[in-house]
Amino acid sequence: MLKFIAKRLGISLAILVLGSLLLYVLVINSGDPLQDLRESNDPNRENRIRQRIENMGLDMPWYERYWDWLTGASRCLVGQCDLGTAINGQSVNALVATAAASTLRLVVLASLLAIVIGVILGIITAIRQYSGFDYGVTLFAFIAFSLPVFWLGVLLKHYAAIEFNNWIVDADLSWPVILAVAAVLAFILQAALGGDLKRRLITFAAVALGIVAILTYFDLVTWFRRPAIGIPVYVLGVIGAAVLVIVLTSGFHNQRVRNAVAATAGVALVGYIAVRGFLMTSATIPILLVCFVAAIAVAVAAGQLLGGFSRRQATLASVVTALLASLLAIADLLLSNWSGYLKEQPRPIPTIGSATPNYESTFWMHSLDALTHIVLPTVTLMLISIASYTRYTRASMLDVLNQDYIRTARSKGISERKVITRHALRNSLIPLATIVAFDFAGLIGGAVITETVFGWQGMGNLFRTGLAAVDPAPVMAFYLVTGTAAVTMNMLADIAYAILDPRIAR
C-alpha cells in the first residue's frame, strides 16, 4: 500500500507542475498587461509603465519568470509561500489567504451534502427500481444536471432570499400552503417506502396528518421566527438516531452493539445537558472542537469496551451515533439564537457577499451570519452534484444487486437489511470513489460562476480579475489552491479505491 501511495503522490506532483507550466504560458500570452497604461493620458505614464515592467518582471524571459514563481510556490511545502505580487502591488499571499478560505468552505460543504443526499437517493431508487419514486428522482436528476449554474443561482436569489425575507417578517402559513406541503411530502415518503396500495394509503394519510399538525403548531407559536429544539426534543432526537443506527447496522439482536450505542447516546445526552448553558454563552471554535473530539473518544471507548466480538461494528455504530448527536446539539444551539439574529438582521438571507461587513456580535450570531451567506451558493452547487451522485449510485447499486453473491445471500435467508447494508452497499460505493474526485474538481470550476452570481470574494474572483489584467500571479495562485485540492482529491480517491478493493494496490 505504501508503494502505491508513493506512486500516486509522484504522479500527482508531476501533473501539478506540468499543468502550472501550461497555464502560465497561456496567461502571459492572453493579452498585454500594459494595455491600460498605454492608452492612458497620464503625464506620468512612461514612469508607471517602467514600474510595472520592473514589478512584473516583463523584461525577463518567460521561463525565468515562471521559474521564479515555481520556486516561490515550492516553498509552500515548508510553510513559506511566496506567490509574488498582483498587478496593483498587493501581496498575492494575503489575497489567497482570504479567497481560498471562502471558496474551499463553499466547495467542501456542497460536496459533503451532495454526497450524503445523492448516495441516499441513489440507494433508495435502486431498491425501488421502476417505481414512481424512482421515476420522480430520475426526472429531478436530469433537470438538475441540465440547469445552468448562473440561472439556478438567480432563481434562488429571488425565491429563496428575497421572497423568503419578505415572508419571514410575519412568518404566516396559510391553510392552502400547509395542505400543499403536507400532501407533497406525504406523497414522496409513501413512494420511497413502497408497499401495496393499502400500505401506501396508510403511510400517506399518517404522514400528511402529522405534517399538518406540526406546521399548524409552528404557525400558531410563530416557530419560524423563534425556533428551538430544546432539551426534550433533543433527547427524543438522540434516542431516535441511536435506534436508527442500530437498525441499519446490526439489528437489536446484537446485544453488544446495542449496549455500545446506548452508552454513547446516554453519555451524549448527559454531557450536552450539562454543558448547554455554558456553550450558549461562551462557545468558541476550539471549545466546540474539544467537545466533538470528546464525543468521538467516548464513542470509540464504548465500542471497544462493550463491543466484544463485534468490536469493530460497535465502534462504527457508536461513532455515527456520536456524530448525529453532535449535529443535533449544534442545530439546537443555532436555532436557539435565531430569534436574536432576526432582531439584528431583519432580512436574514443575503443575496451577495460571504459575510456581513463590520458585523460585530456573539459567536453564535456570527455563525448564523456565515451560514445564511453560504446557504444559497451551497444549494446552487449541491443541486447539480446531487444529480450525478444519484444516477451513479443507482446504477452501481443495481449492478451489485444483480450479482450472484447477492442472490446467494438472499437464498440463505439473510434479511434484506443485511443484504443491502453489509453486502451490497460497500461494493456499490467503489466506483463512487472516483466520481467524488472528478465532481470536486467540477465544483471548483462551477464555483467561479457561482461566486460571480453571489458576489463572493473567493478564488473565482481572484482568477477572473487576474485573467482580465493579464496578471499571472493571481491566476497561478488560483491554480495552486484549486489544482492542488482537485489533485489531492483524486489521489485520495485512488487510495480509497485501493482500500475498498485491495487488489488495486497490488
Tab-separated table of C-alpha atoms in Angstrom, residues 126 391-401 424-425 427-432:
chain	number	residue	atom	x	y	z
A	126	ALA	CA	-32.179	1.259	-6.777
A	391	ARG	CA	-27.545	8.390	-11.018
A	392	TYR	CA	-24.123	6.847	-10.408
A	393	THR	CA	-25.170	5.325	-7.077
A	394	ARG	CA	-28.350	3.904	-8.583
A	395	ALA	CA	-26.507	2.318	-11.499
A	396	SER	CA	-23.759	0.919	-9.272
A	397	MET	CA	-26.243	-0.399	-6.710
A	398	LEU	CA	-28.351	-2.133	-9.360
A	399	ASP	CA	-25.250	-3.751	-10.835
A	400	VAL	CA	-24.231	-5.108	-7.428
A	401	LEU	CA	-27.743	-6.282	-6.514
A	424	ALA	CA	-24.314	-4.543	-1.484
A	425	LEU	CA	-23.563	-1.058	-0.162
A	427	ASN	CA	-19.198	-2.787	-3.201
A	428	SER	CA	-21.536	-0.283	-4.838
A	429	LEU	CA	-19.547	2.612	-3.352
A	430	ILE	CA	-16.281	1.559	-5.044
A	431	PRO	CA	-16.984	3.339	-8.382
A	432	LEU	CA	-18.163	6.426	-6.499
